[in-house]
Coordinates of C-alpha atoms in Angstrom, one line a residue:
X873 CA 26.8 -28.1 2.0
X874 CA 29.8 -28.1 3.7
X875 CA 31.5 -29.8 6.0
X876 CA 31.2 -29.4 9.7
X877 CA 33.8 -31.3 10.9
X878 CA 34.2 -31.8 14.8
X879 CA 34.2 -28.7 16.2
X880 CA 34.7 -28.1 20.4
X881 CA 32.4 -26.7 22.8
X882 CA 29.7 -24.6 21.3
X883 CA 32.0 -23.3 18.8
X884 CA 29.9 -25.0 16.3
X885 CA 26.5 -22.8 16.8
X886 CA 29.0 -19.8 16.6
X887 CA 29.6 -21.5 13.3
X888 CA 26.3 -22.4 12.5
X889 CA 25.3 -18.5 12.6
X890 CA 27.8 -17.1 10.6
X891 CA 26.7 -19.7 8.1
X892 CA 23.1 -18.4 8.4
X893 CA 21.8 -16.2 6.3
X894 CA 22.7 -12.5 8.7
X895 CA 19.2 -11.3 9.8
X896 CA 17.2 -7.7 8.4
X897 CA 16.8 -5.9 10.6
X898 CA 13.4 -5.1 12.0
X899 CA 11.4 -2.1 10.5
X900 CA 11.1 0.1 13.5
X901 CA 7.4 1.2 12.2
X902 CA 6.0 -2.4 12.2
X903 CA 7.8 -2.7 15.9
X904 CA 6.0 0.8 16.8
X905 CA 2.4 0.1 15.3
X906 CA 2.6 -2.9 17.6
X907 CA 3.6 -0.7 20.3
X908 CA 0.1 1.6 20.2
X909 CA -2.0 -1.7 19.4
X910 CA -2.5 -1.2 23.9
X911 CA -2.4 2.2 23.3
X912 CA -5.8 1.4 21.1
X913 CA -7.4 -0.9 23.2
X914 CA -7.1 2.1 26.2
X915 CA -8.9 4.2 24.2
X916 CA -11.1 1.6 23.5
X917 CA -12.5 0.8 26.5
X918 CA -12.4 4.4 27.9
X919 CA -14.8 4.9 24.7
X920 CA -17.1 1.5 25.7
X921 CA -21.0 1.6 26.9
X922 CA -21.8 0.0 30.6
X923 CA -21.3 -3.9 29.8
X924 CA -24.9 -5.7 28.7
X925 CA -26.4 -7.8 31.9
X926 CA -26.1 -11.5 31.7
X927 CA -28.9 -12.5 29.5
X928 CA -27.7 -10.3 27.2
X929 CA -24.1 -11.9 26.8
X930 CA -26.1 -14.1 25.3
X931 CA -26.4 -12.8 22.0
X932 CA -22.4 -11.6 22.2
X933 CA -21.3 -10.8 18.4
X934 CA -17.6 -11.5 18.1
X935 CA -16.1 -9.2 15.8
X936 CA -13.6 -6.1 15.1
X937 CA -14.7 -2.6 15.8
X938 CA -16.5 -0.7 12.5
X939 CA -12.9 0.1 10.6
X940 CA -11.0 -1.8 11.9
X941 CA -9.5 -5.2 11.0
X942 CA -7.1 -7.7 12.2
X943 CA -4.4 -8.4 10.0
X944 CA -3.0 -12.5 9.5
X945 CA 0.3 -13.5 10.3
X946 CA 0.4 -14.5 6.3
X947 CA -0.2 -9.8 5.8
X948 CA 1.8 -9.1 8.2
X949 CA 4.8 -10.4 6.7
X950 CA 3.5 -8.4 3.6
X951 CA 3.0 -6.0 5.5
X952 CA 6.3 -5.3 6.9
X953 CA 7.9 -5.7 4.2
X954 CA 6.3 -3.2 2.7
X955 CA 7.4 -0.8 5.6
X956 CA 10.5 -1.9 5.9
X957 CA 11.5 -0.9 2.4
X958 CA 9.9 2.1 3.3
X959 CA 11.2 3.4 6.3
X960 CA 14.7 2.1 4.6
X961 CA 14.2 4.4 2.4
X962 CA 13.9 7.3 5.0
X963 CA 17.1 6.4 6.7
X964 CA 18.8 6.4 3.6
X965 CA 18.2 10.0 2.9
X966 CA 19.2 10.8 6.6
X967 CA 16.1 10.7 9.3
X968 CA 15.8 10.9 12.8
X969 CA 12.8 8.8 14.0
X970 CA 10.2 10.5 16.0
X971 CA 6.8 9.1 18.0
X972 CA 4.6 11.5 19.5
X973 CA 1.7 10.1 21.8
X974 CA -1.5 8.4 20.2
X975 CA -3.4 11.4 22.0
X976 CA -2.8 14.8 21.8
X977 CA -5.2 17.8 23.6
X978 CA -8.6 18.3 22.0
X979 CA -7.9 22.0 22.0
X980 CA -4.5 21.3 19.9
X981 CA -7.0 18.6 17.3
X982 CA -9.7 20.7 17.0
X983 CA -8.7 23.8 16.3
X984 CA -6.4 23.0 13.8
X985 CA -8.7 21.0 11.8
X986 CA -11.8 22.7 11.9
X987 CA -15.3 21.4 10.1
X988 CA -12.9 18.3 10.5
X989 CA -13.0 18.2 14.0
X990 CA -15.9 16.3 14.3
X991 CA -14.3 13.1 13.2
X992 CA -11.7 13.2 15.7
X993 CA -12.7 9.9 18.7
X994 CA -13.3 12.2 21.5
X995 CA -12.2 10.9 25.4
X996 CA -13.2 11.0 28.6
X997 CA -11.9 13.3 31.0
X998 CA -9.7 10.7 32.9
X999 CA -7.4 13.4 34.6
X1000 CA -8.1 17.2 34.1
X1001 CA -8.0 17.1 31.0
X1002 CA -9.8 17.0 27.4
X1003 CA -7.4 14.4 25.0
X1004 CA -8.6 13.1 21.4
X1005 CA -7.1 10.4 19.8
X1006 CA -4.7 11.3 16.6
X1007 CA -6.1 12.2 13.8
X1008 CA -5.7 13.0 10.5
X1009 CA -7.2 15.3 7.2
X1010 CA -6.6 12.1 5.2
X1011 CA -10.3 11.6 3.2
X1012 CA -7.5 10.8 0.4
X1013 CA -9.6 7.0 -0.8
X1014 CA -13.0 9.5 -1.0
X1015 CA -10.9 12.5 -2.0
X1016 CA -7.9 11.1 -3.7
X1017 CA -6.0 14.5 -3.8
X1018 CA -6.7 15.2 0.3
X1019 CA -3.9 12.5 1.4
X1020 CA -1.9 14.2 4.0
X1021 CA 1.3 13.7 6.0
X1022 CA -1.3 12.1 9.2
X1023 CA 1.0 13.7 11.9
X1024 CA 1.6 17.1 10.4
X1025 CA 0.0 18.5 13.6
X1026 CA 2.1 16.7 16.4
X1027 CA 4.6 17.1 14.6
X1028 CA 4.7 20.8 14.6
X1029 CA 3.8 20.9 18.0
X1030 CA 6.4 18.8 18.8
X1031 CA 8.7 21.6 17.3
X1032 CA 7.1 24.6 18.4
X1033 CA 6.9 23.0 22.0
X1034 CA 11.4 21.8 21.9
X1035 CA 12.1 25.0 20.1
X1036 CA 13.1 22.4 17.1
X1037 CA 14.4 24.7 13.9
X1038 CA 15.9 22.4 11.7
X1039 CA 15.0 18.8 12.0
X1040 CA 14.8 16.1 9.1
X1041 CA 12.3 13.5 10.4
X1042 CA 10.3 10.3 9.5
X1043 CA 7.6 8.8 11.3
X1044 CA 5.4 5.6 11.0
X1045 CA 2.5 5.4 13.8
X1046 CA -1.2 4.8 13.8
X1047 CA -4.2 7.7 13.4
X1048 CA -7.6 6.7 14.3
X1049 CA -11.1 9.4 12.1
X1050 CA -14.4 8.9 12.8
X1051 CA -16.3 8.5 9.5
X1052 CA -17.6 5.8 7.3
X1053 CA -15.3 3.0 6.6
X1054 CA -14.4 2.1 3.0
X1055 CA -13.0 -1.4 3.6
X1056 CA -12.3 -3.1 0.1
X1057 CA -10.5 0.6 -0.8
X1058 CA -8.6 0.7 1.9
X1059 CA -9.7 2.9 4.0
X1060 CA -10.3 2.4 7.7
X1061 CA -11.3 4.6 10.9
X1062 CA -7.7 3.1 12.5
X1063 CA -4.8 2.9 9.9
X1064 CA -1.4 3.3 9.4
X1065 CA 1.0 5.6 8.0
X1066 CA 4.6 7.1 7.1
X1067 CA 5.6 10.3 7.0
X1068 CA 8.5 11.8 6.2
X1069 CA 9.6 16.0 6.9
X1070 CA 11.9 18.3 6.8
X1071 CA 11.8 21.5 8.8
X1072 CA 14.3 24.4 8.9
X1073 CA 15.1 27.3 6.7
X1074 CA 17.2 26.4 4.0
X1075 CA 17.5 28.0 -0.2
X1076 CA 14.4 27.0 -2.3
X1077 CA 13.7 23.9 -3.6
X1078 CA 16.3 21.5 -2.6
X1079 CA 14.2 19.8 0.2
X1080 CA 11.1 20.0 -1.5
X1081 CA 13.1 17.9 -4.7
X1082 CA 14.3 15.4 -2.0
X1083 CA 10.9 15.1 -0.9
X1084 CA 9.8 13.6 -4.8
X1085 CA 12.7 12.0 -5.3
X1086 CA 11.8 10.0 -1.7
X1087 CA 8.4 9.4 -3.3
X1088 CA 9.7 8.0 -6.5
X1089 CA 12.3 5.6 -4.7
X1090 CA 9.6 3.9 -2.8
X1091 CA 6.9 3.9 -5.4
X1092 CA 9.7 2.6 -8.0
X1093 CA 10.8 0.1 -5.5
X1094 CA 7.5 -1.8 -4.5
X1095 CA 6.8 -2.3 -8.0
X1096 CA 3.4 -1.7 -7.8
X1097 CA 3.4 -0.2 -11.5
X1098 CA 3.7 3.0 -13.8
X1099 CA 3.1 6.1 -11.4
X1100 CA 2.6 9.7 -12.0
X1101 CA 3.4 12.3 -9.7
X1102 CA 1.1 15.3 -9.5
X1103 CA 2.6 18.8 -8.7
X1104 CA 1.1 22.1 -8.5
X1105 CA 1.7 25.1 -6.2
X1106 CA -1.0 26.9 -3.3
X1107 CA 0.1 30.1 -4.8
X1108 CA -0.6 29.3 -8.6
X1109 CA -4.2 28.1 -7.1
X1110 CA -4.7 31.3 -5.2
X1111 CA -3.4 33.4 -8.5
X1112 CA -5.4 31.2 -10.6
X1113 CA -9.0 32.1 -8.7
X1114 CA -8.1 35.7 -8.3
X1115 CA -7.4 36.2 -12.0
X1116 CA -10.3 34.4 -13.5
X1117 CA -12.9 36.5 -10.5
X1118 CA -13.6 34.1 -8.6
X1119 CA -14.9 35.5 -5.1
X1120 CA -12.2 35.1 -2.4
X1121 CA -14.8 34.0 -0.7
X1122 CA -15.6 31.1 -3.0
X1123 CA -11.6 30.1 -2.8
X1124 CA -12.5 27.1 -0.3
X1125 CA -15.9 26.3 -2.1
X1126 CA -14.2 25.9 -5.6
X1127 CA -11.1 24.2 -4.7
X1128 CA -12.8 21.5 -3.3
X1129 CA -14.6 21.1 -6.9
X1130 CA -11.3 20.9 -8.7
X1131 CA -10.7 18.9 -6.4
X1132 CA -12.8 15.4 -7.7
X1133 CA -11.2 16.2 -11.1
X1134 CA -9.5 13.1 -10.1
X1135 CA -13.1 11.1 -10.2
X1136 CA -15.1 13.5 -12.3
X1137 CA -15.6 14.7 -16.1
X1138 CA -14.7 18.6 -16.2
X1139 CA -18.5 18.4 -17.4
X1140 CA -19.4 17.1 -14.0
X1141 CA -17.4 19.7 -12.2
X1142 CA -18.6 23.3 -14.0
X1143 CA -21.8 21.7 -13.3
X1144 CA -20.9 21.6 -9.5
X1145 CA -19.1 25.2 -9.1
X1146 CA -22.5 27.0 -10.9
X1147 CA -25.1 25.0 -10.1
X1148 CA -24.1 24.7 -6.4
X1149 CA -22.2 26.9 -5.8
X1150 CA -23.0 29.4 -7.4
X1151 CA -19.9 30.3 -9.8
X1152 CA -20.8 32.6 -13.0
X1153 CA -20.8 30.3 -15.7
X1154 CA -17.8 32.6 -17.4
X1155 CA -15.7 32.3 -14.2
X1156 CA -16.2 28.6 -14.5
X1157 CA -15.0 28.7 -18.0
X1158 CA -12.1 30.7 -17.5
X1159 CA -10.7 27.8 -15.0
X1160 CA -11.5 25.3 -17.5
X1161 CA -8.7 26.6 -19.6
X1162 CA -6.3 25.8 -16.7
X1163 CA -7.1 22.9 -15.0
X1164 CA -7.2 21.0 -18.0
X1165 CA -3.7 21.9 -18.7
X1166 CA -1.0 19.9 -17.7
X1167 CA 2.7 19.0 -18.4
X1168 CA 5.9 19.5 -17.6
X1169 CA 8.9 22.6 -17.4
X1170 CA 7.3 24.1 -20.5
X1171 CA 4.1 24.2 -19.1
X1172 CA 6.4 26.0 -17.1
X1173 CA 7.1 28.2 -19.3
X1174 CA 3.7 29.1 -21.3
X1175 CA 1.9 30.2 -17.7
X1176 CA 5.0 32.5 -17.4
X1177 CA 3.8 34.3 -21.0
X1178 CA -0.2 33.9 -19.7
X1179 CA -1.4 37.5 -19.9
X1180 CA -3.5 36.7 -17.0
X1181 CA -1.4 34.5 -14.7
X1182 CA 1.5 37.0 -15.3
X1183 CA -0.1 40.0 -14.1
X1184 CA -0.6 38.0 -10.5
X1185 CA 2.5 38.7 -7.8
X1186 CA 0.8 34.6 -6.2
X1187 CA 1.7 33.2 -9.3
X1188 CA 4.4 34.3 -10.3
X1189 CA 6.3 33.3 -7.2
X1190 CA 4.8 29.8 -7.8
X1191 CA 5.9 29.4 -11.4
X1192 CA 9.2 30.8 -10.1
X1193 CA 9.7 28.3 -7.7
X1194 CA 8.4 25.7 -10.1
X1195 CA 10.9 26.3 -12.1
X1196 CA 13.2 25.7 -10.1
X1197 CA 12.1 22.9 -8.8
X1198 CA 12.0 20.9 -12.0
X1199 CA 15.8 22.3 -12.4
X1200 CA 16.1 19.6 -9.6
X1201 CA 14.0 17.1 -10.3
X1202 CA 16.5 16.7 -13.5
X1203 CA 19.4 16.5 -11.9
X1204 CA 18.2 13.8 -9.2
X1205 CA 16.6 11.8 -12.5
X1206 CA 13.2 12.3 -11.8
X1207 CA 11.5 14.9 -14.5
X1208 CA 10.3 12.2 -16.3
X1209 CA 7.9 11.7 -13.8
X1210 CA 6.8 14.5 -12.0
X1211 CA 3.7 16.7 -14.2
X1212 CA 2.5 20.3 -13.3
X1213 CA -0.8 19.8 -12.8
X1214 CA -3.2 22.8 -12.3
X1215 CA -5.8 20.7 -11.5
X1216 CA -4.4 19.6 -8.1
X1217 CA -6.2 21.4 -5.6
X1218 CA -5.0 19.4 -2.2
X1219 CA -7.5 20.8 0.1
X1220 CA -6.0 21.8 2.9
X1221 CA -5.7 25.4 4.0
X1222 CA -2.3 24.9 6.0
X1223 CA -0.3 24.5 2.7
X1224 CA 1.6 27.3 1.5
X1225 CA 3.3 26.7 -1.5
X1226 CA 4.5 23.7 -3.4
X1227 CA 2.1 20.1 -3.0
X1228 CA 2.4 16.6 -5.0
X1229 CA 1.1 13.3 -5.1
X1230 CA 1.1 10.4 -6.5
X1231 CA -0.9 8.0 -8.1
X1232 CA -0.7 4.7 -10.3
X1233 CA -1.8 5.0 -14.0
X1234 CA -4.4 2.4 -14.9
X1235 CA -2.7 -1.0 -17.3
X1236 CA -4.5 -1.0 -20.9
X1237 CA -6.8 -3.2 -19.1
X1238 CA -8.4 -0.8 -16.5
X1239 CA -8.2 1.9 -19.0
X1240 CA -11.3 0.0 -20.3
X1241 CA -12.9 -0.1 -17.2
X1242 CA -11.7 2.8 -15.4
X1243 CA -11.3 5.8 -17.3
X1244 CA -9.5 8.1 -14.2
X1245 CA -6.8 7.4 -12.5
X1246 CA -6.0 4.3 -10.2
X1247 CA -6.1 6.8 -6.6
X1248 CA -3.6 8.3 -4.7
X1249 CA -0.8 6.6 -3.1
X1250 CA 1.3 9.0 -1.8
X1251 CA 1.6 12.9 -1.0
X1252 CA 2.5 16.1 0.5
X1253 CA 3.0 19.8 0.4
X1254 CA 4.6 22.9 1.6
X1255 CA 3.4 24.3 5.0
X1256 CA 5.6 26.9 6.8
X1257 CA 3.4 28.4 8.9
X1258 CA 1.7 25.4 10.8
X1259 CA 4.9 25.5 13.6
X1260 CA 3.4 29.5 14.1
X1261 CA 0.7 28.3 15.3
X1262 CA 1.8 26.5 17.9
X1263 CA 4.6 29.2 19.1
X1264 CA 3.7 31.3 21.5
X1265 CA 5.5 34.3 19.9
X1266 CA 4.6 33.4 16.9
X1267 CA 7.8 31.7 15.3
X1268 CA 7.6 30.2 12.1
X1269 CA 9.6 27.1 11.1
X1270 CA 9.8 26.2 7.5
X1271 CA 8.1 22.6 6.5
X1272 CA 8.0 20.3 3.7
X1273 CA 6.6 17.0 3.7
X1274 CA 5.0 13.3 2.4
X1275 CA 3.3 11.0 3.3
X1276 CA 2.9 7.4 1.7
X1277 CA -0.3 5.6 1.8
X1278 CA 0.2 2.4 3.5
X1279 CA -3.3 1.2 3.7
X1280 CA -3.6 1.6 0.1
X1281 CA -1.0 0.3 -1.0
X1282 CA -1.1 -3.1 1.1
X1283 CA -4.7 -3.2 -0.3
X1284 CA -3.9 -2.9 -4.2
X1285 CA -0.4 -5.4 -3.4
X1286 CA -3.6 -7.9 -1.4
X1287 CA -5.6 -7.4 -4.2
X1288 CA -3.5 -7.7 -6.9
X1289 CA -2.5 -11.4 -5.0
X1290 CA -5.9 -12.5 -5.4
X1291 CA -6.0 -11.6 -9.0
X1292 CA -2.3 -12.3 -10.2
X1293 CA -0.6 -14.5 -7.6
X1294 CA 2.6 -14.4 -8.5
X1295 CA 5.8 -15.5 -6.4
X1296 CA 8.2 -13.6 -8.4
X1297 CA 6.8 -10.5 -8.6
X1298 CA 6.1 -10.2 -4.9
X1299 CA 9.3 -11.9 -4.1
X1300 CA 10.7 -7.9 -2.7
X1301 CA 7.4 -8.6 -0.2
X1302 CA 7.6 -11.9 1.6
X1303 CA 10.0 -15.0 1.6
X1304 CA 8.3 -18.3 0.0
X1305 CA 8.5 -21.6 1.2
X1306 CA 7.6 -24.1 -1.5
X1307 CA 3.8 -22.5 -2.0
X1308 CA 3.7 -21.2 1.6
X1309 CA 4.7 -17.5 2.4
X1310 CA 6.8 -17.7 5.3
X1311 CA 5.1 -16.1 8.7
X1312 CA 8.7 -16.6 10.9
X1313 CA 11.7 -16.2 10.7
X1314 CA 13.1 -19.4 12.2
X1315 CA 16.4 -20.4 10.9
X1316 CA 16.9 -24.1 12.4
X1317 CA 14.8 -25.9 14.4
X1318 CA 16.2 -28.8 16.6
X1319 CA 15.0 -32.8 16.3
X1320 CA 15.3 -35.8 17.4
X1321 CA 14.3 -39.5 16.5
X1322 CA 14.1 -41.0 19.7
X1323 CA 12.2 -40.9 23.1
X1324 CA 13.3 -39.0 26.4
X1325 CA 15.5 -36.5 24.7
X1326 CA 13.6 -33.8 25.6
X1327 CA 16.8 -32.4 27.8
X1328 CA 19.4 -32.5 25.0
X1329 CA 17.1 -30.9 22.5
X1330 CA 16.5 -28.0 25.9
X1331 CA 20.5 -28.0 26.2
X1332 CA 20.8 -27.9 22.5
X1333 CA 18.0 -25.1 21.6
X1334 CA 20.1 -22.8 24.5
X1335 CA 23.1 -22.9 22.6
X1336 CA 21.4 -21.9 18.9
X1337 CA 19.7 -19.0 21.2
X1338 CA 22.9 -17.6 22.9
X1339 CA 24.7 -17.9 19.5
X1340 CA 21.8 -15.6 17.7
X1341 CA 20.1 -17.9 15.9
X1342 CA 16.6 -18.4 15.4
X1343 CA 15.2 -21.8 17.0
X1344 CA 12.3 -23.7 16.9
X1345 CA 11.3 -27.4 19.0
X1346 CA 7.9 -28.9 19.2
X1347 CA 6.4 -28.5 22.8
X1348 CA 6.3 -32.7 22.9
X1349 CA 8.4 -34.7 25.5
X1350 CA 8.9 -37.3 22.9
X1351 CA 7.4 -36.1 19.3
X1352 CA 7.8 -38.5 16.3
X1353 CA 11.1 -37.7 13.9
X1354 CA 8.4 -37.8 11.0
X1355 CA 5.7 -34.8 12.6
X1356 CA 9.3 -32.6 13.3
X1357 CA 10.5 -32.8 9.7
X1358 CA 6.7 -32.7 8.7
X1359 CA 6.5 -29.6 10.4
X1360 CA 10.1 -27.6 9.4
X1361 CA 8.5 -28.7 5.5
X1362 CA 4.9 -26.5 6.5
X1363 CA 6.3 -23.7 8.4
X1364 CA 9.1 -23.3 5.9
X1365 CA 12.2 -23.8 8.2
X1366 CA 15.3 -24.3 6.7
X1367 CA 17.9 -26.4 8.9
X1368 CA 17.1 -29.7 11.0
X1369 CA 19.9 -30.3 13.9
X1370 CA 18.9 -33.8 14.9
X1371 CA 20.5 -35.7 18.1
X1372 CA 20.0 -38.8 19.5
X1373 CA 22.0 -41.4 20.7
X1374 CA 24.5 -42.4 18.5
X1375 CA 25.0 -38.5 17.9
X1376 CA 25.1 -38.1 22.2
X1377 CA 27.8 -40.7 21.9
X1378 CA 29.9 -39.8 19.4
X1379 CA 29.4 -36.2 20.6
X1380 CA 27.9 -34.8 17.4
X1381 CA 24.9 -33.0 16.2
X1382 CA 24.0 -34.1 12.5
X1383 CA 22.3 -30.8 10.2
X1384 CA 19.9 -31.9 8.3
X1385 CA 18.8 -29.6 4.9
X1386 CA 15.6 -29.8 4.6
X1387 CA 14.6 -28.5 1.3
X1388 CA 17.5 -31.4 -0.4
X1389 CA 17.5 -33.6 2.8
X1390 CA 21.3 -33.7 2.7
X1391 CA 22.8 -33.9 5.9
X1392 CA 26.5 -33.5 7.8
X1393 CA 27.5 -34.6 11.1
X1394 CA 29.6 -31.8 13.4
X1395 CA 31.0 -32.2 16.7
X1396 CA 29.7 -30.2 20.0
X1397 CA 31.7 -31.9 22.8
X1398 CA 35.1 -30.9 24.9

């Protein structure tokens, strides 16, 4: 540790601030999530039934609402590191932050979500407006390939309302859905999502390629293991159904069956389409010839030569865009992570072009136990018609975006922490001190070995705070020095500033390294 020497006035505190490692910027998404907690509680209060009588309160069970959970300080450290990495990537690509209300007009949500509107949390009329908590169609833990951007409807509403024609934005926030939660799989009624979207009229496939690049950067940075991004196009899907002989009235139903191929065998999916949805067996077999195909740009070229698909205008348009997309992905250095997968069906009707989802690939050990993929952790696609649904004149603003499944990723990290606890592997997510996860960012602790030094400790810590240094002290008049040092060790605080009678007499303070126990003295009086 370098000698501080004798410094005048408060210069010692300023120098100490320079020596300490600059604090990392706080993830705005985490801040937004904190601010929305109050909104959540207001909504819960509105939905609460009348209070029970005094006698009934004696049986009251303290618990979180179904489908929600508290996050401990240790969990928040991991969560904020994940959010910080995701948002940093969004900002690196030039995105602006955007936030929208936690609730929207009920008609805005129910008209866009159709049959799933029954899963929306409605609020009681509080002022002449019928409102609902912000919702998305994220059924991605039940049907992993249905992960979608949580804020597409609020974002589309924002663009139409403000007549915005071009925007690159990110949004981190909570959403709510009223369905059966699966906590062990990271599926909740209240959850956080991270979105990135590009709105505007641009040359084909350039924004789409950047979205896929962002997805790969984030998943590589989080080091969750090998992953693959599946890519398809809704126009190719619709063209495939048409040339295979699927009645147009059954497109949606058959699409939902195809969507299950990541967790069901083709035999079971075929049985569902034929026995339960009334599809002719020969039509199902034709579909099977396509949906079991996956590969790179060579498969795109092969589909161009397909005698059936090559006769469908929609399919040819989709294949043309995919070919161009793969050219850009090669230039961006991520083509090897992308797979053209004809089984990717994405359940949302408002997707109009390219669709994609990222899945973690199982390890060799998992392959023996779980023959199907681990699950979707990110997804997105192109939705060129959604903004026009909100615009009174129907003006369209083409959009493409992606959503990062934070809850799914957080659950994976938590599970691996339990099974393979490795501080080296998780260094990207949190800082450790010994075997403790640091839940605070305190840099310096102000201590005294003697009694009746509270006033001096308060003066000293004020100098540190004024210099922008993160500092703490014990809220006791006369704490024992050993107690203070133990607190630093338990909390992982790296430095202790000590002041006592001798230091006060000499006009200095001692700076002690908690880890090495080395001490130096520095002046602080004029």
